[in-house]
mmCIF file of C-alpha atoms in Angstrom:
data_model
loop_
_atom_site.group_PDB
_atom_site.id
_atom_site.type_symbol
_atom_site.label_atom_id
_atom_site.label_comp_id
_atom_site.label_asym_id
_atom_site.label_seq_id
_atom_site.Cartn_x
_atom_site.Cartn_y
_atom_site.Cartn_z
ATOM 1 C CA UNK A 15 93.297 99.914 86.413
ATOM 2 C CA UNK A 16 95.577 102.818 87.034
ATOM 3 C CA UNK A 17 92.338 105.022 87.022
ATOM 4 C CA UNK A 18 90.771 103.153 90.223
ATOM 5 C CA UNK A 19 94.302 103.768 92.289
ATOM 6 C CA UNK A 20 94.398 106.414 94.705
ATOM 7 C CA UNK A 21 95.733 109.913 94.686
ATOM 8 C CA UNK A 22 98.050 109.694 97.829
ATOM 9 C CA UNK A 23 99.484 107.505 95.613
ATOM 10 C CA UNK A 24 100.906 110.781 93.091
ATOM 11 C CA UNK A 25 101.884 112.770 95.844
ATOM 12 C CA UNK A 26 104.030 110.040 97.378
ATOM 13 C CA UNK A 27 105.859 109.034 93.779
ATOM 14 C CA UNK A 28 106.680 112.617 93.146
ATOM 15 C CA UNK A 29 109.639 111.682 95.696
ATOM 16 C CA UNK A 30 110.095 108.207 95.864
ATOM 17 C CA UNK A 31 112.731 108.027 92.965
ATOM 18 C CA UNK A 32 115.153 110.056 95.164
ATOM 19 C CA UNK A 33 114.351 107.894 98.086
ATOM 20 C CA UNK A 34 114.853 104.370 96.058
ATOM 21 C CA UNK A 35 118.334 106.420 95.807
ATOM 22 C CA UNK A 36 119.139 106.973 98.998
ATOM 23 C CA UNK A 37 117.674 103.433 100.451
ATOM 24 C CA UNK A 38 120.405 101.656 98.487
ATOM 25 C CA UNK A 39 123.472 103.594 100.889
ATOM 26 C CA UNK A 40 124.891 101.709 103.858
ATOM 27 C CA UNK A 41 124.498 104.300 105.791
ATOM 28 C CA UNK A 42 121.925 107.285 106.071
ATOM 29 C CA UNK A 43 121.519 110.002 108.414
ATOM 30 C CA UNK A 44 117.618 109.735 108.721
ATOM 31 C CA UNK A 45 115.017 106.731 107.438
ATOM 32 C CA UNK A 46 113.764 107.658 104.095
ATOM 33 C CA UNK A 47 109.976 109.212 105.281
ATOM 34 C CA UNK A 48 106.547 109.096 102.695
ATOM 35 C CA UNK A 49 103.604 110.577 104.102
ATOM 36 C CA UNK A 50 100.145 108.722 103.903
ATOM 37 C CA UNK A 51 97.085 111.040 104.901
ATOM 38 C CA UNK A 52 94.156 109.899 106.627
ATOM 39 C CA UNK A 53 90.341 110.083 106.537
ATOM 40 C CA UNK A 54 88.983 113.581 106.537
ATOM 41 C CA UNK A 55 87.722 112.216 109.564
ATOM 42 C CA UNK A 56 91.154 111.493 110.719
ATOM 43 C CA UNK A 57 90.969 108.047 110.578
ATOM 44 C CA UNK A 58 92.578 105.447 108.946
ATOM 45 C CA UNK A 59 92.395 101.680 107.946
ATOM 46 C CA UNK A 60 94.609 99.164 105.990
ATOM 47 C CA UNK A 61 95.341 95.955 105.771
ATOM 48 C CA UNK A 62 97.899 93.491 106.421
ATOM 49 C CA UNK A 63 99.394 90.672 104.849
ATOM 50 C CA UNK A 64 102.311 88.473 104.515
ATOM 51 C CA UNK A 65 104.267 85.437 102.885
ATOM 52 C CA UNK A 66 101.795 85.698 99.562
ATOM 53 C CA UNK A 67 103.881 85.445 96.082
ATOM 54 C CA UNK A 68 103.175 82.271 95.081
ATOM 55 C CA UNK A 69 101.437 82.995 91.727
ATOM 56 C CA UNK A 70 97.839 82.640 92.993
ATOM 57 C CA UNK A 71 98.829 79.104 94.438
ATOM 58 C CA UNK A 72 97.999 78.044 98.474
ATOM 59 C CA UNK A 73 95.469 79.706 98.642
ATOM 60 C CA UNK A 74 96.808 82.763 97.316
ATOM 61 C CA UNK A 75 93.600 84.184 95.298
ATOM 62 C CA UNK A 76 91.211 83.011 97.723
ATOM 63 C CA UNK A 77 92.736 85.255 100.669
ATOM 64 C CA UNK A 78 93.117 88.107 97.879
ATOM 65 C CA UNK A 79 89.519 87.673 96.955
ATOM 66 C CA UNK A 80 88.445 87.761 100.568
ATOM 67 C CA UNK A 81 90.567 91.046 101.352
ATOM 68 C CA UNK A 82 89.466 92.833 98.340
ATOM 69 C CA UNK A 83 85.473 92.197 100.088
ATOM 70 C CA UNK A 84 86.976 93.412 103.844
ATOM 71 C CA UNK A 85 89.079 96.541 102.241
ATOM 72 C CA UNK A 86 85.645 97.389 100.379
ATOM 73 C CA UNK A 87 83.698 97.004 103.881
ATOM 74 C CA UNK A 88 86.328 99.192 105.875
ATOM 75 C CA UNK A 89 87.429 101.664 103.023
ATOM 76 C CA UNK A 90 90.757 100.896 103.852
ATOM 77 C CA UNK A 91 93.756 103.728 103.037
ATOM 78 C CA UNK A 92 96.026 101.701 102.026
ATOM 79 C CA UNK A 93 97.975 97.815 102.588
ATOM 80 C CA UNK A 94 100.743 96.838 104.444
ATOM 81 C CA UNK A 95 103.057 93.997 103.259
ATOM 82 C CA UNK A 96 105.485 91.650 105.737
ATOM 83 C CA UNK A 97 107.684 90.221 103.041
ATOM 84 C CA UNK A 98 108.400 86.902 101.597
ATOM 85 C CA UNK A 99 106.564 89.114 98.546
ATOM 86 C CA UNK A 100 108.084 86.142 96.014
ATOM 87 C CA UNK A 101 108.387 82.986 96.417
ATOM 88 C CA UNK A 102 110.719 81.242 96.362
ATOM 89 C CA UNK A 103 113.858 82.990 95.555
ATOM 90 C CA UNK A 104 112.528 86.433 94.462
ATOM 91 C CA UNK A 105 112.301 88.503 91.359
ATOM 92 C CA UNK A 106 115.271 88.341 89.355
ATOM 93 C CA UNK A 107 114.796 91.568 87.390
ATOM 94 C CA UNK A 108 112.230 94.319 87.215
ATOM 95 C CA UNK A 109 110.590 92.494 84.339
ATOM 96 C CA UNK A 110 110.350 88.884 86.476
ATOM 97 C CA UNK A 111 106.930 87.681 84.962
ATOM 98 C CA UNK A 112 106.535 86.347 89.091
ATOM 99 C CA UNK A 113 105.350 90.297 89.831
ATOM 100 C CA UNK A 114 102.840 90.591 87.403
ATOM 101 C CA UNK A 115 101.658 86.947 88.228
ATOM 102 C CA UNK A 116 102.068 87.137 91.650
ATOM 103 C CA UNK A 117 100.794 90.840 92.850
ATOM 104 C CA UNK A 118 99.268 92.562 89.655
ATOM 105 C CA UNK A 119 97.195 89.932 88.498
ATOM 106 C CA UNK A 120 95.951 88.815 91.928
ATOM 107 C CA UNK A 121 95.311 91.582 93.811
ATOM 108 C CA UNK A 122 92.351 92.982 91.092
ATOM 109 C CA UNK A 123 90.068 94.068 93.452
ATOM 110 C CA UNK A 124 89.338 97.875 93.259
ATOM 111 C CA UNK A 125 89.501 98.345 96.900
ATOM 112 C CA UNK A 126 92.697 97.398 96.395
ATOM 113 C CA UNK A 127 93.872 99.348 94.241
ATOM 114 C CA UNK A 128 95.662 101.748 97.347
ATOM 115 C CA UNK A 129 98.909 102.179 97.863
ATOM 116 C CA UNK A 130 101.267 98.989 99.179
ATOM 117 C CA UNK A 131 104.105 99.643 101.808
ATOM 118 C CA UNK A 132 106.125 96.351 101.551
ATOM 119 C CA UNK A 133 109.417 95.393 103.349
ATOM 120 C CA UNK A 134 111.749 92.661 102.223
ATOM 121 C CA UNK A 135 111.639 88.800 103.540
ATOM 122 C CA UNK A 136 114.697 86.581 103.572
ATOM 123 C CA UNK A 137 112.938 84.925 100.243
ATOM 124 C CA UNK A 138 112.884 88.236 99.022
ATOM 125 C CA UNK A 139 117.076 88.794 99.618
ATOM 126 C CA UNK A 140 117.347 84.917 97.647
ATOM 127 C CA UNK A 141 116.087 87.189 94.601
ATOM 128 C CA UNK A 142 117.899 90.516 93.261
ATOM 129 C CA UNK A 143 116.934 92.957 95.709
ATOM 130 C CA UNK A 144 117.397 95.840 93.626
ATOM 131 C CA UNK A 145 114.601 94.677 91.356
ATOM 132 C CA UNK A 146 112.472 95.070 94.124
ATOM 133 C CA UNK A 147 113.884 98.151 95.160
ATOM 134 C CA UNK A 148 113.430 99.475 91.398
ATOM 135 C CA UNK A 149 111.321 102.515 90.294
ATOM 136 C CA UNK A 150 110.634 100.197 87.135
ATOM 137 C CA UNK A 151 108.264 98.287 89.199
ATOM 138 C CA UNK A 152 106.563 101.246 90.241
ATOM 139 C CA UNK A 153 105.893 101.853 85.931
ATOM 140 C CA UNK A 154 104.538 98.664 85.922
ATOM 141 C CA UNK A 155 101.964 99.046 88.970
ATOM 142 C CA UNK A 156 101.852 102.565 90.558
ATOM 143 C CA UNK A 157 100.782 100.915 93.996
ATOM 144 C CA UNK A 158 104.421 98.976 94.510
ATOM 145 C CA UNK A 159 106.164 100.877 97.484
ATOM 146 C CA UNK A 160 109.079 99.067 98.467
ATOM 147 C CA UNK A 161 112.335 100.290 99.944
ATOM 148 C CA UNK A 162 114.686 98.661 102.860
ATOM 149 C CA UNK A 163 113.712 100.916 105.974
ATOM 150 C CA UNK A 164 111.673 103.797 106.239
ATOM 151 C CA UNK A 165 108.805 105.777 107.536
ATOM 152 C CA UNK A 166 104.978 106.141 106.454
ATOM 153 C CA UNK A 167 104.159 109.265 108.306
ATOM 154 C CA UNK A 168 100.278 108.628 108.790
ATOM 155 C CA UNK A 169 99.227 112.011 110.782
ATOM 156 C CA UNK A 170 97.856 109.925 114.019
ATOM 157 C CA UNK A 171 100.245 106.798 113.398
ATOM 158 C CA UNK A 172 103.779 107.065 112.284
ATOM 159 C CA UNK A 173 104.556 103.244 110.910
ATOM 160 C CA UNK A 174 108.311 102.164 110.969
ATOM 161 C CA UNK A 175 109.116 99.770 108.365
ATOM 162 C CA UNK A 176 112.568 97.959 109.425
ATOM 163 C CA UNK A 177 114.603 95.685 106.988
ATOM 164 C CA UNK A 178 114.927 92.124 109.259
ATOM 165 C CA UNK A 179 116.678 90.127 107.357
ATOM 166 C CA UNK A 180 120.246 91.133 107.859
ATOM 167 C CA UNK A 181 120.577 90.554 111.677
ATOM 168 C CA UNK A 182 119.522 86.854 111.699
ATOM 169 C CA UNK A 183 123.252 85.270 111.441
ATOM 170 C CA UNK A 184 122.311 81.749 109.927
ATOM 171 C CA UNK A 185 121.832 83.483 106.695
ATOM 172 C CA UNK A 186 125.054 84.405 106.444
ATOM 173 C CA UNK A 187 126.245 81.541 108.562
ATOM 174 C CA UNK A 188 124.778 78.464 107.325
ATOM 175 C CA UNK A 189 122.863 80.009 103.780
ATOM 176 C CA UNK A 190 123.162 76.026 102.281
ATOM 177 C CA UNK A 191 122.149 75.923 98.710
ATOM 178 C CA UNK A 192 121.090 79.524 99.083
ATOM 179 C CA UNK A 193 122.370 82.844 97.435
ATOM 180 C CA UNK A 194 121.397 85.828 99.278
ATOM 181 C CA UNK A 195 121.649 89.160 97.463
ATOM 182 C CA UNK A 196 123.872 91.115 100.026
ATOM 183 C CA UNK A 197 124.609 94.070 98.277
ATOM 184 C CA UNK A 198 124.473 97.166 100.156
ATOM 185 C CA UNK A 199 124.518 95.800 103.562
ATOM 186 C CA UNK A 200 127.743 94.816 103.561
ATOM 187 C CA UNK A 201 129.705 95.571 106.104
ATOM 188 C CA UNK A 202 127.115 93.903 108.073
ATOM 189 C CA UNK A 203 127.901 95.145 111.178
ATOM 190 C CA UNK A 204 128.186 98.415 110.111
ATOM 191 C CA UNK A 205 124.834 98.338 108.059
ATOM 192 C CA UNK A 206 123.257 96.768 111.400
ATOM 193 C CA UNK A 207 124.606 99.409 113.490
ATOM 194 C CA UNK A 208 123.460 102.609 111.496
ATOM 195 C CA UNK A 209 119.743 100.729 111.012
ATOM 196 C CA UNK A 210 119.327 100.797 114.220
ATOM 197 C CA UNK A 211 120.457 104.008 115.410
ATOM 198 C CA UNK A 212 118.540 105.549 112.460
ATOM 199 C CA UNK A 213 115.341 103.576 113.984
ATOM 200 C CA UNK A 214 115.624 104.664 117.272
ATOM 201 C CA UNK A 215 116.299 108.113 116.593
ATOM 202 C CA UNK A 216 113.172 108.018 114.396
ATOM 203 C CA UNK A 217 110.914 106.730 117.152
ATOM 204 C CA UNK A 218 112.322 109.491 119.674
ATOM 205 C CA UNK A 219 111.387 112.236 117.353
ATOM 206 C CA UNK A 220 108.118 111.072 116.643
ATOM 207 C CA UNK A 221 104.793 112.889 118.133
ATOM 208 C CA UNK A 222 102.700 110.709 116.797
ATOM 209 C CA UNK A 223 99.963 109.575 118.506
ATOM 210 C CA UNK A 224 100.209 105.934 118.015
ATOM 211 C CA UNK A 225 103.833 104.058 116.533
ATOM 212 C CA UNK A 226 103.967 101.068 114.498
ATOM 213 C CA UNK A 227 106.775 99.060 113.689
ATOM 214 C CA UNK A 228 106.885 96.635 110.587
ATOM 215 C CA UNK A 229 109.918 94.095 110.294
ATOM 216 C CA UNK A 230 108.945 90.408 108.585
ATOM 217 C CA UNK A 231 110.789 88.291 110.717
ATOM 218 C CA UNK A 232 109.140 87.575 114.505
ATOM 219 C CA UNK A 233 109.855 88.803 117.581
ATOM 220 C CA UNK A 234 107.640 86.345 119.439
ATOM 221 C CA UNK A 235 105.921 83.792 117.766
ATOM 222 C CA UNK A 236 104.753 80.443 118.871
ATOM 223 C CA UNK A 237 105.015 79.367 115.174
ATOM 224 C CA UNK A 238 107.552 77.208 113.316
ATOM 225 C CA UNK A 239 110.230 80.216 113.396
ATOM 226 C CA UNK A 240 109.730 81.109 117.230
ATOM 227 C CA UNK A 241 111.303 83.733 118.100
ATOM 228 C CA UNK A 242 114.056 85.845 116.600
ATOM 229 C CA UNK A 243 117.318 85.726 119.065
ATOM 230 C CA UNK A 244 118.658 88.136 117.220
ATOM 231 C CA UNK A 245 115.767 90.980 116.738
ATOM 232 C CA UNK A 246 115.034 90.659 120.469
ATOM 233 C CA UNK A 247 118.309 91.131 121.683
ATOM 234 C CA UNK A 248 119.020 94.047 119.237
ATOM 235 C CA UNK A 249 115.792 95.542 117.860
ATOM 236 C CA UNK A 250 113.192 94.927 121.246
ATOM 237 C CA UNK A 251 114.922 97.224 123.708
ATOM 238 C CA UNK A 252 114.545 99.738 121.468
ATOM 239 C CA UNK A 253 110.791 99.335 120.648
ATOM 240 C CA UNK A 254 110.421 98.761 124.446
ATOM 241 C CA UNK A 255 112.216 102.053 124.997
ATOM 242 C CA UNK A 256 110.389 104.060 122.773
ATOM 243 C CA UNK A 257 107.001 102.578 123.587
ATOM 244 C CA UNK A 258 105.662 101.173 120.395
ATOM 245 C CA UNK A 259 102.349 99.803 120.238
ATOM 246 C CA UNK A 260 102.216 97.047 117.862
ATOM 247 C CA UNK A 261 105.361 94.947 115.989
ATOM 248 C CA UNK A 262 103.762 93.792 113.002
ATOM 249 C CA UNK A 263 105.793 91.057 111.022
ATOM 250 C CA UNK A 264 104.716 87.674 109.114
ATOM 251 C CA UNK A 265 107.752 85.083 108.361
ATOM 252 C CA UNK A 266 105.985 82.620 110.101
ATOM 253 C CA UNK A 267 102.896 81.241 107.970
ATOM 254 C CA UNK A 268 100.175 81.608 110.429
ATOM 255 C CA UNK A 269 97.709 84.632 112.367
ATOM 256 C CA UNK A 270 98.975 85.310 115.676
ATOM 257 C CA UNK A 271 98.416 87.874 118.847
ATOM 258 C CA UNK A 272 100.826 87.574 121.625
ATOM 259 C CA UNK A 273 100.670 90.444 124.146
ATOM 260 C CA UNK A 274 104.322 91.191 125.924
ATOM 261 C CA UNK A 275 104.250 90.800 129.674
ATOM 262 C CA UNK A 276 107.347 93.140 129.876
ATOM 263 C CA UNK A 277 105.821 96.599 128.285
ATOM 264 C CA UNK A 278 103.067 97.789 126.271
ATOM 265 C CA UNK A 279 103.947 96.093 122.793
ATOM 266 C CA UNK A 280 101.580 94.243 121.148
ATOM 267 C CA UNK A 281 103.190 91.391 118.486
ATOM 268 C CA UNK A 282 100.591 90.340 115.638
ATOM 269 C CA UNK A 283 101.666 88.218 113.065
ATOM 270 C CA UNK A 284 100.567 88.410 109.445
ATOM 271 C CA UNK A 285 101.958 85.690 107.851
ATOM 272 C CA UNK A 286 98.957 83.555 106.368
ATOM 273 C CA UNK A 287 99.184 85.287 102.355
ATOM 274 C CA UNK A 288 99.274 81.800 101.178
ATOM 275 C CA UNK A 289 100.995 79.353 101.857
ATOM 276 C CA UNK A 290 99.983 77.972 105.781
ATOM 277 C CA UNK A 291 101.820 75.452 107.921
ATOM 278 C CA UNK A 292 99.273 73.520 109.626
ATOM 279 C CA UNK A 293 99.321 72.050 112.782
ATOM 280 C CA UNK A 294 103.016 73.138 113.511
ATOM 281 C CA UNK A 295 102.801 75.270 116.391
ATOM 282 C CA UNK A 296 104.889 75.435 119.698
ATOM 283 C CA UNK A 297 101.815 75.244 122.577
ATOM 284 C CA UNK A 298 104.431 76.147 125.196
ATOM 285 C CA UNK A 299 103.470 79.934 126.071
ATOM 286 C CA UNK A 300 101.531 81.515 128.906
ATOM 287 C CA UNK A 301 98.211 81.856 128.557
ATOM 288 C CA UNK A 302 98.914 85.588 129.678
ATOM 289 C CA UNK A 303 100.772 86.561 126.227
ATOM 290 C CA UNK A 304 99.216 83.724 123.533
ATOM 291 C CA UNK A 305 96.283 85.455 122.903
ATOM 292 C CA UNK A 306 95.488 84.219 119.643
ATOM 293 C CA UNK A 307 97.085 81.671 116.912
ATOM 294 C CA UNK A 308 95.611 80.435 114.184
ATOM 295 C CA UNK A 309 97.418 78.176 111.615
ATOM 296 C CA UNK A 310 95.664 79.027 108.569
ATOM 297 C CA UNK A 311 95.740 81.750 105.619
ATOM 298 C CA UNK A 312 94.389 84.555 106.371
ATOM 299 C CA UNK A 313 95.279 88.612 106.987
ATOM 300 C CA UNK A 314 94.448 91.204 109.077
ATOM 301 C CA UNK A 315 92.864 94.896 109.462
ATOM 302 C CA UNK A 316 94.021 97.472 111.768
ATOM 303 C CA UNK A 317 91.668 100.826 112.347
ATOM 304 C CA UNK A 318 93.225 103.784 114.338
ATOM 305 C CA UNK A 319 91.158 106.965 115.432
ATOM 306 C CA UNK A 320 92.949 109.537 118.176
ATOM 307 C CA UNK A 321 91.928 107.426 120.862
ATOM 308 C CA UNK A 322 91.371 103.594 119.628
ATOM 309 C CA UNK A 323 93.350 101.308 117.902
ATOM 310 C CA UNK A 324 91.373 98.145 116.936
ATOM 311 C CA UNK A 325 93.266 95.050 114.999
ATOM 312 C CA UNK A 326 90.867 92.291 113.454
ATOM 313 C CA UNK A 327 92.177 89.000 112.142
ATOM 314 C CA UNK A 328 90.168 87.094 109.226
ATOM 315 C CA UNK A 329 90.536 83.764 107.951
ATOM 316 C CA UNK A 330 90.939 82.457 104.092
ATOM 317 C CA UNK A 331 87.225 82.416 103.677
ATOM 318 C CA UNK A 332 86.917 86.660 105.459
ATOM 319 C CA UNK A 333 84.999 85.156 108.659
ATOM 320 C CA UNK A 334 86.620 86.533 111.913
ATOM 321 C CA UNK A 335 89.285 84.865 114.175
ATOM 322 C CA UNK A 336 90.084 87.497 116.789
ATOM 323 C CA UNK A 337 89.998 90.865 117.192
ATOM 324 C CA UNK A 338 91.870 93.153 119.971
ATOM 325 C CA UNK A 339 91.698 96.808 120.767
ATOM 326 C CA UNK A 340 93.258 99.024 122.908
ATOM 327 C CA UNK A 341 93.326 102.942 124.297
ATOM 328 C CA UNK A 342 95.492 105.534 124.889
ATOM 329 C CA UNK A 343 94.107 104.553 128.452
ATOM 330 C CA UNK A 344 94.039 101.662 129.274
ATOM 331 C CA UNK A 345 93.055 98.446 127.154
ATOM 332 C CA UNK A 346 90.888 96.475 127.078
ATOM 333 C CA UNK A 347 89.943 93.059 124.803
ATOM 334 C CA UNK A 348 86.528 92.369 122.641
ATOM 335 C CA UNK A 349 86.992 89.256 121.639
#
């Protein structure tokens, strides 16, 4: 299998170890950065999905099956993960049969065989977060790219993955029969403080044509969830400031496009790996920024050239929900 994987792959490991290092601090004076390069046309596509480690169960080898077909179609460059990447209390050591039975073993395809960018879900902090974190897991599957925050420098598109879980307050609050694996982010408010200086310094000093931010909990979401008091008190002026595009997160087990009425910012949710919650759905939202919800498994494409940005949504079975696209000027929708 290791012979099908990509080369960007090699280039990025060859520093990785140090950044696993560095990932682990409270504090850092600049996000951890890997560098993904595009089509020699200077495009790039990937995929996107969330809430999947469920050993192939709800669903989960269907929707792998189906992206394996759609990565094939759009030679994508690589995957994007939104968390939740065990269920239901995550990996308890590097050697946790749950990775092999929940990522190598189900995502076979060879057009999937490209690297994976992955951020933590709260499942994933139930677990031993270092395991995730671990270079061991990169021995056992070279695609495995996993770290708390940090940056995929993409040439066009610089991609901002942000660590969510620590600023929602009931998991420290109210955990109930749950453990949550807080090393290194304690002090909290400290940790909380530094992430998000760190992010918004990032976004200011990116030229990038096009910025992406990845975080698995919501923002805005119509699903059971809703919306995150917490990230849109802290982490949305900060995306509004520095006029991101899209907020890509899953958390909530659905597909979902809602369009903010306040800036620019696109929110897409990615949350349909496996396990889906059907029929629970808050219908309450303006027609104006629900532009699409679907409460089903599923995933979703994004394709970025220097001028367009185009995001597709596809159910369990690959047939397409929704798709969106925007300019540098202007946007427009082609549903």
């Amino acid at each position: 299998m290791d012979s099908l994987r990509a080369k960007p792959i090699e280039l990025i490991f060859s520093v990785l170890g140090l950044i696993i290092i560095f990932s682990a601090c409270n504090s850092t004076a600049e996000l951890p950065r890997l560098v993904q390069p595009s089509k020699p046309d200077g495009t790039l596509s990937f995929l996107v999905v969330g809430d999947w480690g469920r050993r192939g169960s709800y669903n989960q080898s269907h929707v792998a099956l189906q992206m394996g077909k759609i990565g094939k179609d759009l030679n994508i460059d690589f995957l994007i993960s939104t968390g939740d990447n065990f269920y239901d209390d995550g990996i308890i050591s590097p050697y946790d049969s749950q990775f092999q039975d929940s990522f190598t073993n189900i995502y076979t395809a060879s057009s999937l065989q490209k690297p994976w960018y992955s951020v933590l879900g709260n499942h994933d902090y139930r677990g031993n977060v270092y395991a995730q974190l671990s270079p061991i897991l990169r021995d056992l599957d070279c695609r495995w790219i996993c770290l708390r925050s940090y940056v995929v420098n993409a040439e066009l598109v610089d991609i901002f993955f942000v660590d969510t879980t620590p600023f929602v307050d009931k998991y420290f609050d109210e955990p109930k029969d749950h453990v949550y694996d807080w090393r290194g982010v304690l002090p909290r408010n400290k940790y909380l403080t530094n992430l998000l200086t760190d992010v918004d310094v990032a976004l200011q000093e990116s030229m990038a044509k096009w910025k992406i931010v990845v975080g698995h909990h919501t923002i805005k979401s119509a699903g059971h969830h809703g919306v995150t008091i917490e990230l849109e008190k802290q982490l949305l002026p900060i995306l509004e400031a520095n006029e991101v595009d899209l907020y890509i997160n899953g958390h909530d087990h659905c597909l979902e496009h809602i369009s903010s009425i306040n800036s620019g910012i696109q929110f897409m949710t990615s949350g349909g790996g496996s396990k889906a919650w059907k029929g629970d759905v808050n219908h309450d939202w303006d027609s104006q920024e629900m532009r699409f919800y679907y409460d089903g498994q599923g995933f979703m494409s994004v394709y970025i050239s220097e001028a367009k940005l185009r995001v597709v949504f596809y159910d369990g079975f690959g047939r397409v929900l929704h798709r969106w696209s925007t300019y540098k000027k202007g946007v427009y929708s082609d549903i």
